[in-house]
Amino acid sequence: MNNIELPAEVPIPTGLALRLGASFAFHPFEYSKVLIQLGHEPLAPRNTKTLLGRPALAYPSVFQYCGHIRKRDGVLGMWRGVTPKMLSLAVQHLAGNKFNEIYPPEPELKEEEEDALTMEERKERFIKITLQAIACKMTCVVVSQPLQVLAIRSMAEFVGGEDKFSGGLTMGLYGGVVSILNENGILGFWSGLIPRMLGEVGILGITASLTFLVNTYLLEDKEMAQYTGHVAGFLAGSLCYPLQVTSTCMTVSRSGLMAGYPPRMPLY
């Protein structure tokens, strides 16, 4: 994937283009995930059995959820909120690049140079790299949060059928901005910021720490070490997922949408 290059005349970095393309393609699944996080379960659970054979109830899969959205709002309705979501990714990319220009990360070392480092030098290098990455991530989260709020509230309109954050020539951006200002004031653009930031920083910090510890003290095989980060990232994402749910709920709470008030949701 890193070797893919766009034609020179395309005025967008390859990495950003791939992220935007993937975000657009898989947006219906992200849309369904947000509605599930908000506790909106319009489809009845089905009877099933546990691994031990005991009867249980299971909610429909994300694919069935996407099918329900398509039946109600049509195919285009499955991409509700995609515009602010993609703009948020673009803003994060630009903010990250600017941050790295002002505060450059530690230079990459060749394998032999890294092997020559003492344990103290490796720890010091790890701390510097991790702190720089955390500061960069925090900056990106703060800058992109207003667009994240617009995206999540746009998706949350599915619950009550509102149209404050979607539609029109501006894809709901103008109406969404006006609605946030009227309902929550300027601080409303940063609703749900703290749990989102804690979650993003937690994922980054846990992933980096586990990768460093395992590769330094447990693994000696260089081929196996390259997969450590992926496994650590999955574990960190699972541990910090409750913070993502909290951020989504806080973003919608008291937003003027039906999804943000009792009985749909407690007031946060």
Tab-separated table of N, CA and C in Angstrom, residues 33-40 152-153 156 191-192 195 242-255 259-261 264-268:
chain	number	residue	atom	x	y	z
A	33	LYS	N	-22.021	1.704	13.018
A	33	LYS	CA	-21.335	1.630	14.310
A	33	LYS	C	-21.736	2.793	15.212
A	34	VAL	N	-21.835	3.992	14.650
A	34	VAL	CA	-22.228	5.162	15.441
A	34	VAL	C	-23.635	4.988	15.997
A	35	LEU	N	-24.561	4.497	15.179
A	35	LEU	CA	-25.932	4.301	15.653
A	35	LEU	C	-25.989	3.231	16.744
A	36	ILE	N	-25.171	2.194	16.607
A	36	ILE	CA	-25.120	1.161	17.640
A	36	ILE	C	-24.552	1.739	18.931
A	37	GLN	N	-23.513	2.585	18.822
A	37	GLN	CA	-22.939	3.217	20.009
A	37	GLN	C	-23.961	4.108	20.711
A	38	LEU	N	-24.858	4.702	19.946
A	38	LEU	CA	-25.895	5.557	20.519
A	38	LEU	C	-27.031	4.740	21.133
A	39	GLY	N	-26.980	3.424	20.983
A	39	GLY	CA	-28.001	2.569	21.566
A	39	GLY	C	-29.246	2.436	20.722
A	40	HIS	N	-29.172	2.832	19.448
A	40	HIS	CA	-30.341	2.737	18.572
A	40	HIS	C	-30.351	1.359	17.921
A	152	ILE	N	-21.004	13.103	13.464
A	152	ILE	CA	-21.746	12.208	14.362
A	152	ILE	C	-23.195	12.665	14.515
A	153	ARG	N	-23.411	13.965	14.656
A	153	ARG	CA	-24.782	14.452	14.804
A	153	ARG	C	-25.573	14.254	13.517
A	156	ALA	N	-26.661	10.770	13.660
A	156	ALA	CA	-27.654	10.581	14.722
A	156	ALA	C	-29.040	11.043	14.302
A	191	SER	N	-17.941	19.192	21.828
A	191	SER	CA	-18.645	18.205	22.641
A	191	SER	C	-17.979	16.839	22.470
A	192	GLY	N	-17.803	16.129	23.574
A	192	GLY	CA	-17.196	14.798	23.512
A	192	GLY	C	-15.700	14.801	23.276
A	195	PRO	N	-13.259	12.515	26.225
A	195	PRO	CA	-13.159	11.052	26.071
A	195	PRO	C	-12.556	10.642	24.732
A	242	PRO	N	-14.586	1.723	25.077
A	242	PRO	CA	-15.595	2.417	25.889
A	242	PRO	C	-15.475	3.942	25.837
A	243	LEU	N	-14.261	4.457	25.695
A	243	LEU	CA	-14.091	5.905	25.587
A	243	LEU	C	-14.645	6.429	24.265
A	244	GLN	N	-14.550	5.633	23.203
A	244	GLN	CA	-15.140	6.034	21.928
A	244	GLN	C	-16.661	6.113	22.044
A	245	VAL	N	-17.250	5.126	22.722
A	245	VAL	CA	-18.696	5.136	22.924
A	245	VAL	C	-19.114	6.348	23.752
A	246	THR	N	-18.358	6.629	24.814
A	246	THR	CA	-18.655	7.784	25.663
A	246	THR	C	-18.583	9.079	24.870
A	247	SER	N	-17.576	9.218	24.032
A	247	SER	CA	-17.427	10.424	23.227
A	247	SER	C	-18.605	10.600	22.274
A	248	THR	N	-19.019	9.507	21.626
A	248	THR	CA	-20.147	9.581	20.695
A	248	THR	C	-21.418	10.004	21.408
A	249	CYS	N	-21.678	9.414	22.579
A	249	CYS	CA	-22.891	9.765	23.333
A	249	CYS	C	-22.852	11.210	23.822
A	250	MET	N	-21.695	11.663	24.305
A	250	MET	CA	-21.580	13.046	24.775
A	250	MET	C	-21.722	14.039	23.623
A	251	THR	N	-21.298	13.644	22.438
A	251	THR	CA	-21.416	14.518	21.275
A	251	THR	C	-22.868	14.768	20.908
A	252	VAL	N	-23.707	13.751	21.085
A	252	VAL	CA	-25.117	13.852	20.679
A	252	VAL	C	-26.003	14.352	21.819
A	253	SER	N	-25.590	14.146	23.068
A	253	SER	CA	-26.409	14.544	24.207
A	253	SER	C	-26.694	16.049	24.199
A	254	ARG	N	-27.958	16.406	24.444
A	254	ARG	CA	-28.414	17.815	24.488
A	254	ARG	C	-28.128	18.555	23.179
A	255	SER	N	-28.192	17.846	22.066
A	255	SER	CA	-27.855	18.444	20.778
A	255	SER	C	-29.057	19.001	20.033
A	259	ALA	N	-32.244	11.803	19.369
A	259	ALA	CA	-31.323	10.779	19.868
A	259	ALA	C	-30.582	11.217	21.116
A	260	GLY	N	-30.572	12.521	21.419
A	260	GLY	CA	-29.778	13.030	22.541
A	260	GLY	C	-30.567	13.315	23.799
A	261	TYR	N	-31.811	12.845	23.885
A	261	TYR	CA	-32.634	13.129	25.051
A	261	TYR	C	-33.358	11.854	25.490
A	264	ARG	N	-34.422	8.121	24.747
A	264	ARG	CA	-33.384	7.543	23.880
A	264	ARG	C	-32.015	7.503	24.551
A	265	MET	N	-31.731	8.520	25.348
A	265	MET	CA	-30.416	8.621	25.966
A	265	MET	C	-30.507	9.461	27.244
A	266	PRO	N	-29.818	9.064	28.312
A	266	PRO	CA	-29.766	9.922	29.506
A	266	PRO	C	-29.045	11.219	29.173
A	267	LEU	N	-29.290	12.267	29.942
A	267	LEU	CA	-28.613	13.529	29.721
A	267	LEU	C	-27.232	13.491	30.375
A	268	TYR	N	-26.197	13.744	29.575
A	268	TYR	CA	-24.834	13.742	30.091
A	268	TYR	C	-24.366	15.163	30.354
